Amino acid sequence: MSKRIALVTGGIGGIGSSICKQLSADGFTVVANYIAPEEAKAQAWLAAERAAGKDVHIALGDVSNFESCVAMVAKIKAEVGPVSVLINNAGITKDGMFKKMSLDNWSNVINVNLNSVFNVTKQVVDDMLAAGWGRIVNMSSVNGQKGQFGQANYAAAKAGMHGFTKSLAQETASKGITVNTISPGYIGTEMVMAIKQEVRDQIIATIPVGRLGKPEEIAKLVSYLVSDDASFITGSNVSINGGLHMF
Ligand code: CAA
């Protein structure tokens, strides 16, 4: 069997690059999506990964823009092949109390975190259906499950991802495709380190395990969900949050 191709959106970021590393180790050909301002970082990442012998590629594309996703996935298909594993991982925060939240900060977060899931998945699902096999993992958040002070935009987008997951999972379950959500808690990435230290310390104090999560811990879960062994898991939302939210 030829190697399966995995596309990871936001693939050179904190959690994304760990997912790419893990899926590469698992034997996938990995394509890491990035955006134009990250060009130099993406090229350096590609060079380092290839120097380490990895079968990786990078793909420029703005996941919040449908036409950009059409062009990006067409290029991947022509140059690498059809995508059979999609990790919708790209995400941003624009935190602020709702009374201070601008329309821009609402729209940007909904576009990058939620509309992106439509924009990218739409480009790959037909090839998964044709192959009779596919894996889609949507990277949500504990804050999509419980809400969070200062994150009305982010929590709405992240909760929306799971509604999408459950619907698409039902439509594709009989075709060899699984669709799942992962809801990480607070992971030690730049996104979390950008929270003011005193606020971050207060949040960490509420995590029963007593620490931030590690990107590799998320990547291991992705690895399992996209494996053949996980073919009976679909429409799930898997929490990985150190006990921050239990239900
Ligand atoms: N619950 C209740 N009240 C709270 C609160 C909370 N969780 N957090 C803050 N407040 C109160 C403060 O005590 C303060 O009260 P007073 O006005 O009476 O003093 C008031 O709300 C304003 O708080 P700030 O001074 O913090 O306001 P700010 O405007 O400077 O900052 C904020 C607002 C940016 C939202 C800041 O509170 C913050 O960064 N919060 C954390 C948001 C967060 O968790 N983001 C996650 C980012 S990482 C991520 O998203 C990844 C993931 O998936 C988990």
PDB file of C-alpha atoms and ligand atoms in Angstrom:
ATOM      1  CA  MET A   1       0.000   0.000   0.000  1.00  0.00           C
ATOM      2  CA  SER A   2       1.330   3.456  -0.844  1.00  0.00           C
ATOM      3  CA  LYS A   3       1.868   5.835   2.049  1.00  0.00           C
ATOM      4  CA  ARG A   4      -1.164   7.733   3.242  1.00  0.00           C
ATOM      5  CA  ILE A   5      -1.017  11.500   3.049  1.00  0.00           C
ATOM      6  CA  ALA A   6      -1.860  13.587   6.127  1.00  0.00           C
ATOM      7  CA  LEU A   7      -2.597  17.312   5.917  1.00  0.00           C
ATOM      8  CA  VAL A   8      -2.187  19.249   9.162  1.00  0.00           C
ATOM      9  CA  THR A   9      -3.503  22.814   9.118  1.00  0.00           C
ATOM     10  CA  GLY A  10      -1.490  25.219  11.223  1.00  0.00           C
ATOM     11  CA  GLY A  11       1.149  22.528  10.845  1.00  0.00           C
ATOM     12  CA  ILE A  12       4.212  24.437  11.969  1.00  0.00           C
ATOM     13  CA  GLY A  13       2.690  25.835  15.161  1.00  0.00           C
ATOM     14  CA  GLY A  14       2.856  24.600  18.747  1.00  0.00           C
ATOM     15  CA  ILE A  15       0.543  21.596  18.621  1.00  0.00           C
ATOM     16  CA  GLY A  16       0.626  21.302  14.801  1.00  0.00           C
ATOM     17  CA  SER A  17       4.351  20.661  14.543  1.00  0.00           C
ATOM     18  CA  SER A  18       4.125  17.930  17.199  1.00  0.00           C
ATOM     19  CA  ILE A  19       1.299  16.308  15.260  1.00  0.00           C
ATOM     20  CA  CYS A  20       3.370  16.462  12.048  1.00  0.00           C
ATOM     21  CA  LYS A  21       6.330  14.866  13.819  1.00  0.00           C
ATOM     22  CA  GLN A  22       4.197  12.077  15.250  1.00  0.00           C
ATOM     23  CA  LEU A  23       2.351  11.311  11.998  1.00  0.00           C
ATOM     24  CA  SER A  24       5.631  11.245  10.136  1.00  0.00           C
ATOM     25  CA  ALA A  25       6.979   8.746  12.682  1.00  0.00           C
ATOM     26  CA  ASP A  26       3.782   6.736  12.166  1.00  0.00           C
ATOM     27  CA  GLY A  27       4.589   6.384   8.462  1.00  0.00           C
ATOM     28  CA  PHE A  28       2.429   9.051   6.868  1.00  0.00           C
ATOM     29  CA  THR A  29       3.577  11.474   4.217  1.00  0.00           C
ATOM     30  CA  VAL A  30       2.914  14.732   6.041  1.00  0.00           C
ATOM     31  CA  VAL A  31       1.893  18.086   4.580  1.00  0.00           C
ATOM     32  CA  ALA A  32       2.075  21.015   6.983  1.00  0.00           C
ATOM     33  CA  ASN A  33      -0.082  23.981   6.072  1.00  0.00           C
ATOM     34  CA  TYR A  34       1.117  27.488   6.942  1.00  0.00           C
ATOM     35  CA  ILE A  35       0.212  31.105   6.181  1.00  0.00           C
ATOM     36  CA  ALA A  36       2.203  33.719   4.259  1.00  0.00           C
ATOM     37  CA  PRO A  37       3.657  35.581   7.297  1.00  0.00           C
ATOM     38  CA  GLU A  38       5.188  32.253   8.393  1.00  0.00           C
ATOM     39  CA  GLU A  39       7.074  31.703   5.097  1.00  0.00           C
ATOM     40  CA  ALA A  40      10.592  31.883   6.553  1.00  0.00           C
ATOM     41  CA  LYS A  41       9.637  29.772   9.576  1.00  0.00           C
ATOM     42  CA  ALA A  42       7.987  27.188   7.293  1.00  0.00           C
ATOM     43  CA  GLN A  43      11.005  26.932   4.999  1.00  0.00           C
ATOM     44  CA  ALA A  44      13.328  26.512   7.992  1.00  0.00           C
ATOM     45  CA  TRP A  45      10.997  23.861   9.456  1.00  0.00           C
ATOM     46  CA  LEU A  46      10.906  21.992   6.143  1.00  0.00           C
ATOM     47  CA  ALA A  47      14.681  22.063   5.788  1.00  0.00           C
ATOM     48  CA  ALA A  48      15.191  20.780   9.339  1.00  0.00           C
ATOM     49  CA  GLU A  49      12.617  17.997   8.994  1.00  0.00           C
ATOM     50  CA  ARG A  50      13.990  16.858   5.641  1.00  0.00           C
ATOM     51  CA  ALA A  51      17.549  16.950   7.006  1.00  0.00           C
ATOM     52  CA  ALA A  52      16.252  14.556   9.680  1.00  0.00           C
ATOM     53  CA  GLY A  53      15.068  12.250   6.885  1.00  0.00           C
ATOM     54  CA  LYS A  54      11.338  12.977   7.177  1.00  0.00           C
ATOM     55  CA  ASP A  55       8.909  12.670   4.270  1.00  0.00           C
ATOM     56  CA  VAL A  56       7.305  16.073   4.778  1.00  0.00           C
ATOM     57  CA  HIS A  57       5.983  18.907   2.635  1.00  0.00           C
ATOM     58  CA  ILE A  58       4.669  22.386   3.330  1.00  0.00           C
ATOM     59  CA  ALA A  59       1.567  23.996   1.819  1.00  0.00           C
ATOM     60  CA  LEU A  60       0.858  27.715   1.823  1.00  0.00           C
ATOM     61  CA  GLY A  61      -2.813  28.546   2.337  1.00  0.00           C
ATOM     62  CA  ASP A  62      -5.180  30.711   4.332  1.00  0.00           C
ATOM     63  CA  VAL A  63      -7.678  28.300   5.865  1.00  0.00           C
ATOM     64  CA  SER A  64     -10.122  31.136   6.523  1.00  0.00           C
ATOM     65  CA  ASN A  65     -10.410  31.715   2.765  1.00  0.00           C
ATOM     66  CA  PHE A  66     -12.297  29.158   0.679  1.00  0.00           C
ATOM     67  CA  GLU A  67     -10.560  29.926  -2.635  1.00  0.00           C
ATOM     68  CA  SER A  68      -7.162  29.712  -0.982  1.00  0.00           C
ATOM     69  CA  CYS A  69      -8.079  26.220   0.267  1.00  0.00           C
ATOM     70  CA  VAL A  70      -9.246  25.154  -3.202  1.00  0.00           C
ATOM     71  CA  ALA A  71      -5.881  26.189  -4.647  1.00  0.00           C
ATOM     72  CA  MET A  72      -3.850  24.726  -1.780  1.00  0.00           C
ATOM     73  CA  VAL A  73      -5.414  21.273  -1.862  1.00  0.00           C
ATOM     74  CA  ALA A  74      -5.352  21.127  -5.691  1.00  0.00           C
ATOM     75  CA  LYS A  75      -1.600  21.790  -5.515  1.00  0.00           C
ATOM     76  CA  ILE A  76      -1.114  19.138  -2.822  1.00  0.00           C
ATOM     77  CA  LYS A  77      -3.063  16.625  -4.904  1.00  0.00           C
ATOM     78  CA  ALA A  78      -1.025  17.361  -8.030  1.00  0.00           C
ATOM     79  CA  GLU A  79       2.378  17.369  -6.317  1.00  0.00           C
ATOM     80  CA  VAL A  80       1.987  14.898  -3.435  1.00  0.00           C
ATOM     81  CA  GLY A  81      -1.309  13.053  -3.906  1.00  0.00           C
ATOM     82  CA  PRO A  82      -4.810  12.845  -2.409  1.00  0.00           C
ATOM     83  CA  VAL A  83      -5.191  13.595   1.290  1.00  0.00           C
ATOM     84  CA  SER A  84      -6.629  10.756   3.360  1.00  0.00           C
ATOM     85  CA  VAL A  85      -5.983  12.187   6.837  1.00  0.00           C
ATOM     86  CA  LEU A  86      -6.984  15.748   7.679  1.00  0.00           C
ATOM     87  CA  ILE A  87      -6.180  17.415  10.983  1.00  0.00           C
ATOM     88  CA  ASN A  88      -8.094  20.696  11.237  1.00  0.00           C
ATOM     89  CA  ASN A  89      -5.707  22.213  13.744  1.00  0.00           C
ATOM     90  CA  ALA A  90      -5.230  25.859  12.695  1.00  0.00           C
ATOM     91  CA  GLY A  91      -6.551  28.266  15.279  1.00  0.00           C
ATOM     92  CA  ILE A  92      -6.128  31.705  16.782  1.00  0.00           C
ATOM     93  CA  THR A  93      -7.258  33.557  19.883  1.00  0.00           C
ATOM     94  CA  LYS A  94      -8.421  37.166  20.151  1.00  0.00           C
ATOM     95  CA  ASP A  95      -9.389  37.115  23.810  1.00  0.00           C
ATOM     96  CA  GLY A  96     -11.332  39.889  25.460  1.00  0.00           C
ATOM     97  CA  MET A  97     -14.458  40.380  27.506  1.00  0.00           C
ATOM     98  CA  PHE A  98     -17.549  40.378  25.316  1.00  0.00           C
ATOM     99  CA  LYS A  99     -18.418  43.981  26.132  1.00  0.00           C
ATOM    100  CA  LYS A 100     -15.031  45.005  24.668  1.00  0.00           C
ATOM    101  CA  MET A 101     -15.017  42.485  21.770  1.00  0.00           C
ATOM    102  CA  SER A 102     -14.924  44.065  18.307  1.00  0.00           C
ATOM    103  CA  LEU A 103     -16.691  42.648  15.270  1.00  0.00           C
ATOM    104  CA  ASP A 104     -13.246  42.029  13.748  1.00  0.00           C
ATOM    105  CA  ASN A 105     -12.136  39.962  16.725  1.00  0.00           C
ATOM    106  CA  TRP A 106     -15.357  37.971  16.581  1.00  0.00           C
ATOM    107  CA  SER A 107     -15.202  37.409  12.799  1.00  0.00           C
ATOM    108  CA  ASN A 108     -11.502  36.574  12.617  1.00  0.00           C
ATOM    109  CA  VAL A 109     -11.800  33.886  15.250  1.00  0.00           C
ATOM    110  CA  ILE A 110     -14.936  32.367  13.702  1.00  0.00           C
ATOM    111  CA  ASN A 111     -13.344  32.412  10.240  1.00  0.00           C
ATOM    112  CA  VAL A 112      -9.983  30.937  11.209  1.00  0.00           C
ATOM    113  CA  ASN A 113     -11.244  28.457  13.801  1.00  0.00           C
ATOM    114  CA  LEU A 114     -14.615  27.342  12.429  1.00  0.00           C
ATOM    115  CA  ASN A 115     -15.214  28.365   8.818  1.00  0.00           C
ATOM    116  CA  SER A 116     -11.786  26.889   8.086  1.00  0.00           C
ATOM    117  CA  VAL A 117     -13.143  23.464   8.970  1.00  0.00           C
ATOM    118  CA  PHE A 118     -15.684  23.763   6.151  1.00  0.00           C
ATOM    119  CA  ASN A 119     -13.155  25.328   3.766  1.00  0.00           C
ATOM    120  CA  VAL A 120     -10.533  22.589   4.099  1.00  0.00           C
ATOM    121  CA  THR A 121     -12.696  19.526   4.711  1.00  0.00           C
ATOM    122  CA  LYS A 122     -14.711  20.344   1.593  1.00  0.00           C
ATOM    123  CA  GLN A 123     -11.545  19.924  -0.506  1.00  0.00           C
ATOM    124  CA  VAL A 124     -10.606  16.460   0.750  1.00  0.00           C
ATOM    125  CA  VAL A 125     -13.787  14.561   1.579  1.00  0.00           C
ATOM    126  CA  ASP A 126     -14.539  13.414  -1.984  1.00  0.00           C
ATOM    127  CA  ASP A 127     -11.131  11.748  -2.278  1.00  0.00           C
ATOM    128  CA  MET A 128     -11.667  10.025   1.087  1.00  0.00           C
ATOM    129  CA  LEU A 129     -15.069   8.775  -0.104  1.00  0.00           C
ATOM    130  CA  ALA A 130     -13.540   7.546  -3.363  1.00  0.00           C
ATOM    131  CA  ALA A 131     -10.797   5.717  -1.444  1.00  0.00           C
ATOM    132  CA  GLY A 132     -13.271   4.242   1.050  1.00  0.00           C
ATOM    133  CA  TRP A 133     -10.979   5.348   3.887  1.00  0.00           C
ATOM    134  CA  GLY A 134     -10.346   8.601   5.658  1.00  0.00           C
ATOM    135  CA  ARG A 135      -9.667  10.220   9.000  1.00  0.00           C
ATOM    136  CA  ILE A 136     -10.675  13.739  10.027  1.00  0.00           C
ATOM    137  CA  VAL A 137      -9.694  15.145  13.413  1.00  0.00           C
ATOM    138  CA  ASN A 138     -10.935  18.567  14.444  1.00  0.00           C
ATOM    139  CA  MET A 139      -8.868  20.262  17.106  1.00  0.00           C
ATOM    140  CA  SER A 140     -11.341  21.937  19.454  1.00  0.00           C
ATOM    141  CA  SER A 141     -10.745  23.040  23.057  1.00  0.00           C
ATOM    142  CA  VAL A 142     -11.843  22.506  26.620  1.00  0.00           C
ATOM    143  CA  ASN A 143     -13.154  26.051  26.351  1.00  0.00           C
ATOM    144  CA  GLY A 144     -15.561  24.975  23.605  1.00  0.00           C
ATOM    145  CA  GLN A 145     -16.965  22.537  26.168  1.00  0.00           C
ATOM    146  CA  LYS A 146     -17.131  24.753  29.256  1.00  0.00           C
ATOM    147  CA  GLY A 147     -16.861  28.323  27.913  1.00  0.00           C
ATOM    148  CA  GLN A 148     -14.216  30.701  29.239  1.00  0.00           C
ATOM    149  CA  PHE A 149     -14.143  34.235  30.578  1.00  0.00           C
ATOM    150  CA  GLY A 150     -12.860  36.403  27.705  1.00  0.00           C
ATOM    151  CA  GLN A 151     -13.420  33.810  24.965  1.00  0.00           C
ATOM    152  CA  ALA A 152     -16.986  34.188  23.651  1.00  0.00           C
ATOM    153  CA  ASN A 153     -15.611  34.121  20.091  1.00  0.00           C
ATOM    154  CA  TYR A 154     -13.177  31.222  20.581  1.00  0.00           C
ATOM    155  CA  ALA A 155     -15.570  29.094  22.673  1.00  0.00           C
ATOM    156  CA  ALA A 156     -18.345  29.569  20.090  1.00  0.00           C
ATOM    157  CA  ALA A 157     -16.050  28.482  17.258  1.00  0.00           C
ATOM    158  CA  LYS A 158     -14.653  25.522  19.178  1.00  0.00           C
ATOM    159  CA  ALA A 159     -18.118  24.328  20.252  1.00  0.00           C
ATOM    160  CA  GLY A 160     -19.256  24.660  16.636  1.00  0.00           C
ATOM    161  CA  MET A 161     -16.518  22.309  15.495  1.00  0.00           C
ATOM    162  CA  HIS A 162     -18.032  19.491  17.453  1.00  0.00           C
ATOM    163  CA  GLY A 163     -21.480  19.978  15.925  1.00  0.00           C
ATOM    164  CA  PHE A 164     -19.786  19.719  12.553  1.00  0.00           C
ATOM    165  CA  THR A 165     -17.927  16.589  13.668  1.00  0.00           C
ATOM    166  CA  LYS A 166     -21.053  14.778  14.812  1.00  0.00           C
ATOM    167  CA  SER A 167     -22.940  15.594  11.617  1.00  0.00           C
ATOM    168  CA  LEU A 168     -20.185  14.682   9.157  1.00  0.00           C
ATOM    169  CA  ALA A 169     -19.417  11.536  11.182  1.00  0.00           C
ATOM    170  CA  GLN A 170     -22.975  10.330  10.594  1.00  0.00           C
ATOM    171  CA  GLU A 171     -22.771  11.070   6.871  1.00  0.00           C
ATOM    172  CA  THR A 172     -19.479   9.241   6.348  1.00  0.00           C
ATOM    173  CA  ALA A 173     -19.503   6.420   8.933  1.00  0.00           C
ATOM    174  CA  SER A 174     -20.515   3.744   6.441  1.00  0.00           C
ATOM    175  CA  LYS A 175     -17.811   4.827   3.976  1.00  0.00           C
ATOM    176  CA  GLY A 176     -14.706   4.052   6.032  1.00  0.00           C
ATOM    177  CA  ILE A 177     -14.236   7.627   7.207  1.00  0.00           C
ATOM    178  CA  THR A 178     -14.114   8.639  10.872  1.00  0.00           C
ATOM    179  CA  VAL A 179     -14.580  12.198  12.070  1.00  0.00           C
ATOM    180  CA  ASN A 180     -13.662  13.118  15.628  1.00  0.00           C
ATOM    181  CA  THR A 181     -12.967  16.126  17.807  1.00  0.00           C
ATOM    182  CA  ILE A 182     -10.126  16.454  20.278  1.00  0.00           C
ATOM    183  CA  SER A 183     -10.632  19.002  23.040  1.00  0.00           C
ATOM    184  CA  PRO A 184      -7.266  19.877  24.561  1.00  0.00           C
ATOM    185  CA  GLY A 185      -7.022  21.822  27.759  1.00  0.00           C
ATOM    186  CA  TYR A 186      -4.218  24.290  28.436  1.00  0.00           C
ATOM    187  CA  ILE A 187      -1.106  23.122  26.598  1.00  0.00           C
ATOM    188  CA  GLY A 188       2.322  24.752  26.965  1.00  0.00           C
ATOM    189  CA  THR A 189       2.356  26.527  23.603  1.00  0.00           C
ATOM    190  CA  GLU A 190       2.876  30.165  22.617  1.00  0.00           C
ATOM    191  CA  MET A 191      -0.913  30.613  22.570  1.00  0.00           C
ATOM    192  CA  VAL A 192      -1.183  29.767  26.262  1.00  0.00           C
ATOM    193  CA  MET A 193       2.053  31.515  27.217  1.00  0.00           C
ATOM    194  CA  ALA A 194       0.528  34.708  25.729  1.00  0.00           C
ATOM    195  CA  ILE A 195      -2.007  34.817  28.593  1.00  0.00           C
ATOM    196  CA  LYS A 196      -0.913  37.282  31.303  1.00  0.00           C
ATOM    197  CA  GLN A 197       1.201  35.382  33.802  1.00  0.00           C
ATOM    198  CA  GLU A 198      -1.024  36.048  36.805  1.00  0.00           C
ATOM    199  CA  VAL A 199      -4.115  34.904  34.876  1.00  0.00           C
ATOM    200  CA  ARG A 200      -2.244  31.857  33.561  1.00  0.00           C
ATOM    201  CA  ASP A 201      -1.063  30.921  37.048  1.00  0.00           C
ATOM    202  CA  GLN A 202      -4.649  31.123  38.307  1.00  0.00           C
ATOM    203  CA  ILE A 203      -5.771  28.819  35.495  1.00  0.00           C
ATOM    204  CA  ILE A 204      -2.973  26.292  36.133  1.00  0.00           C
ATOM    205  CA  ALA A 205      -3.973  26.222  39.801  1.00  0.00           C
ATOM    206  CA  THR A 206      -7.376  24.880  38.717  1.00  0.00           C
ATOM    207  CA  ILE A 207      -5.956  21.959  36.684  1.00  0.00           C
ATOM    208  CA  PRO A 208      -6.161  18.825  38.866  1.00  0.00           C
ATOM    209  CA  VAL A 209      -3.070  17.256  37.274  1.00  0.00           C
ATOM    210  CA  GLY A 210      -1.237  20.432  38.314  1.00  0.00           C
ATOM    211  CA  ARG A 211       0.517  21.354  35.093  1.00  0.00           C
ATOM    212  CA  LEU A 212       0.053  22.423  31.495  1.00  0.00           C
ATOM    213  CA  GLY A 213      -0.268  19.670  28.909  1.00  0.00           C
ATOM    214  CA  LYS A 214       2.447  18.894  26.374  1.00  0.00           C
ATOM    215  CA  PRO A 215       1.952  19.104  22.593  1.00  0.00           C
ATOM    216  CA  GLU A 216       3.317  15.543  22.286  1.00  0.00           C
ATOM    217  CA  GLU A 217       0.478  14.297  24.497  1.00  0.00           C
ATOM    218  CA  ILE A 218      -2.035  15.699  22.006  1.00  0.00           C
ATOM    219  CA  ALA A 219      -0.062  14.276  19.079  1.00  0.00           C
ATOM    220  CA  LYS A 220      -0.184  10.753  20.571  1.00  0.00           C
ATOM    221  CA  LEU A 221      -3.960  10.957  20.765  1.00  0.00           C
ATOM    222  CA  VAL A 222      -4.162  12.148  17.158  1.00  0.00           C
ATOM    223  CA  SER A 223      -1.925   9.247  16.204  1.00  0.00           C
ATOM    224  CA  TYR A 224      -4.372   6.768  17.702  1.00  0.00           C
ATOM    225  CA  LEU A 225      -7.502   8.374  16.242  1.00  0.00           C
ATOM    226  CA  VAL A 226      -6.091   8.288  12.705  1.00  0.00           C
ATOM    227  CA  SER A 227      -4.890   4.685  12.996  1.00  0.00           C
ATOM    228  CA  ASP A 228      -6.729   1.669  11.604  1.00  0.00           C
ATOM    229  CA  ASP A 229      -7.219   0.520  15.204  1.00  0.00           C
ATOM    230  CA  ALA A 230      -9.563   3.469  15.845  1.00  0.00           C
ATOM    231  CA  SER A 231     -12.046   2.627  13.091  1.00  0.00           C
ATOM    232  CA  PHE A 232     -14.910   2.202  15.609  1.00  0.00           C
ATOM    233  CA  ILE A 233     -14.432   5.699  17.081  1.00  0.00           C
ATOM    234  CA  THR A 234     -16.382   8.311  15.184  1.00  0.00           C
ATOM    235  CA  GLY A 235     -18.357  11.393  16.170  1.00  0.00           C
ATOM    236  CA  SER A 236     -16.493  11.460  19.480  1.00  0.00           C
ATOM    237  CA  ASN A 237     -15.132  14.398  21.391  1.00  0.00           C
ATOM    238  CA  VAL A 238     -12.067  13.247  23.297  1.00  0.00           C
ATOM    239  CA  SER A 239     -11.046  15.441  26.239  1.00  0.00           C
ATOM    240  CA  ILE A 240      -7.373  15.788  27.114  1.00  0.00           C
ATOM    241  CA  ASN A 241      -7.216  18.486  29.746  1.00  0.00           C
ATOM    242  CA  GLY A 242      -5.537  17.249  32.947  1.00  0.00           C
ATOM    243  CA  GLY A 243      -8.935  17.007  34.623  1.00  0.00           C
ATOM    244  CA  LEU A 244      -9.782  20.702  34.163  1.00  0.00           C
ATOM    245  CA  HIS A 245     -13.269  19.801  32.942  1.00  0.00           C
ATOM    246  CA  MET A 246     -14.897  16.450  33.662  1.00  0.00           C
ATOM    247  CA  PHE A 247     -18.344  15.408  32.517  1.00  0.00           C
TER     248      PHE A 247
HETATM  249  N1  CAA B   1     -14.037  34.708  36.156  1.00  0.00           N
HETATM  250  C1  CAA B   1     -14.622  35.793  36.721  1.00  0.00           C
HETATM  251  N2  CAA B   1     -14.073  37.015  36.703  1.00  0.00           N
HETATM  252  C2  CAA B   1     -12.907  37.149  36.095  1.00  0.00           C
HETATM  253  C3  CAA B   1     -12.238  36.052  35.487  1.00  0.00           C
HETATM  254  C4  CAA B   1     -12.859  34.804  35.544  1.00  0.00           C
HETATM  255  N3  CAA B   1     -12.312  33.715  34.992  1.00  0.00           N
HETATM  256  N4  CAA B   1     -11.092  36.502  34.932  1.00  0.00           N
HETATM  257  C5  CAA B   1     -11.041  37.825  35.205  1.00  0.00           C
HETATM  258  N5  CAA B   1     -12.116  38.208  35.919  1.00  0.00           N
HETATM  259  C6  CAA B   1     -12.426  39.543  36.402  1.00  0.00           C
HETATM  260  C7  CAA B   1     -11.194  40.207  37.012  1.00  0.00           C
HETATM  261  O1  CAA B   1     -11.079  39.822  38.362  1.00  0.00           O
HETATM  262  C8  CAA B   1     -11.490  41.659  36.804  1.00  0.00           C
HETATM  263  O2  CAA B   1     -12.384  42.074  37.797  1.00  0.00           O
HETATM  264  P1  CAA B   1     -12.345  43.583  38.341  1.00  0.00           P
HETATM  265  O3  CAA B   1     -12.645  44.469  37.158  1.00  0.00           O
HETATM  266  O4  CAA B   1     -13.406  43.587  39.381  1.00  0.00           O
HETATM  267  O5  CAA B   1     -10.955  43.771  38.887  1.00  0.00           O
HETATM  268  C9  CAA B   1     -12.240  41.716  35.480  1.00  0.00           C
HETATM  269  O6  CAA B   1     -12.782  40.389  35.303  1.00  0.00           O
HETATM  270  C10 CAA B   1     -11.353  42.052  34.308  1.00  0.00           C
HETATM  271  O7  CAA B   1     -10.290  41.071  34.242  1.00  0.00           O
HETATM  272  P2  CAA B   1      -8.881  41.425  33.590  1.00  0.00           P
HETATM  273  O8  CAA B   1      -8.182  42.458  34.416  1.00  0.00           O
HETATM  274  O9  CAA B   1      -8.129  40.131  33.380  1.00  0.00           O
HETATM  275  O10 CAA B   1      -9.341  42.086  32.227  1.00  0.00           O
HETATM  276  P3  CAA B   1      -8.500  42.324  30.958  1.00  0.00           P
HETATM  277  O11 CAA B   1      -9.386  43.099  30.052  1.00  0.00           O
HETATM  278  O12 CAA B   1      -7.137  42.841  31.288  1.00  0.00           O
HETATM  279  O13 CAA B   1      -8.271  40.836  30.390  1.00  0.00           O
HETATM  280  C11 CAA B   1      -8.806  38.789  29.419  1.00  0.00           C
HETATM  281  C12 CAA B   1      -9.357  40.078  29.975  1.00  0.00           C
HETATM  282  C13 CAA B   1      -7.894  39.073  28.216  1.00  0.00           C
HETATM  283  C14 CAA B   1      -9.985  37.964  28.953  1.00  0.00           C
HETATM  284  C15 CAA B   1      -8.008  38.052  30.506  1.00  0.00           C
HETATM  285  O14 CAA B   1      -8.838  37.861  31.627  1.00  0.00           O
HETATM  286  C16 CAA B   1      -7.518  36.693  30.060  1.00  0.00           C
HETATM  287  O15 CAA B   1      -6.519  36.583  29.371  1.00  0.00           O
HETATM  288  N6  CAA B   1      -8.195  35.627  30.466  1.00  0.00           N
HETATM  289  C17 CAA B   1      -7.820  34.259  30.100  1.00  0.00           C
HETATM  290  C18 CAA B   1      -8.520  33.874  28.815  1.00  0.00           C
HETATM  291  C19 CAA B   1      -8.102  32.490  28.457  1.00  0.00           C
HETATM  292  O16 CAA B   1      -8.202  31.539  29.237  1.00  0.00           O
HETATM  293  N7  CAA B   1      -7.622  32.301  27.232  1.00  0.00           N
HETATM  294  C20 CAA B   1      -7.153  31.028  26.773  1.00  0.00           C
HETATM  295  C21 CAA B   1      -6.107  31.241  25.734  1.00  0.00           C
HETATM  296  S1  CAA B   1      -5.275  29.733  25.308  1.00  0.00           S
HETATM  297  C22 CAA B   1      -6.406  28.878  24.499  1.00  0.00           C
HETATM  298  O17 CAA B   1      -7.450  29.333  24.138  1.00  0.00           O
HETATM  299  C23 CAA B   1      -6.066  27.444  24.189  1.00  0.00           C
HETATM  300  C24 CAA B   1      -7.137  26.563  24.659  1.00  0.00           C
HETATM  301  O18 CAA B   1      -7.868  26.028  23.828  1.00  0.00           O
HETATM  302  C25 CAA B   1      -7.285  26.274  26.082  1.00  0.00           C
END
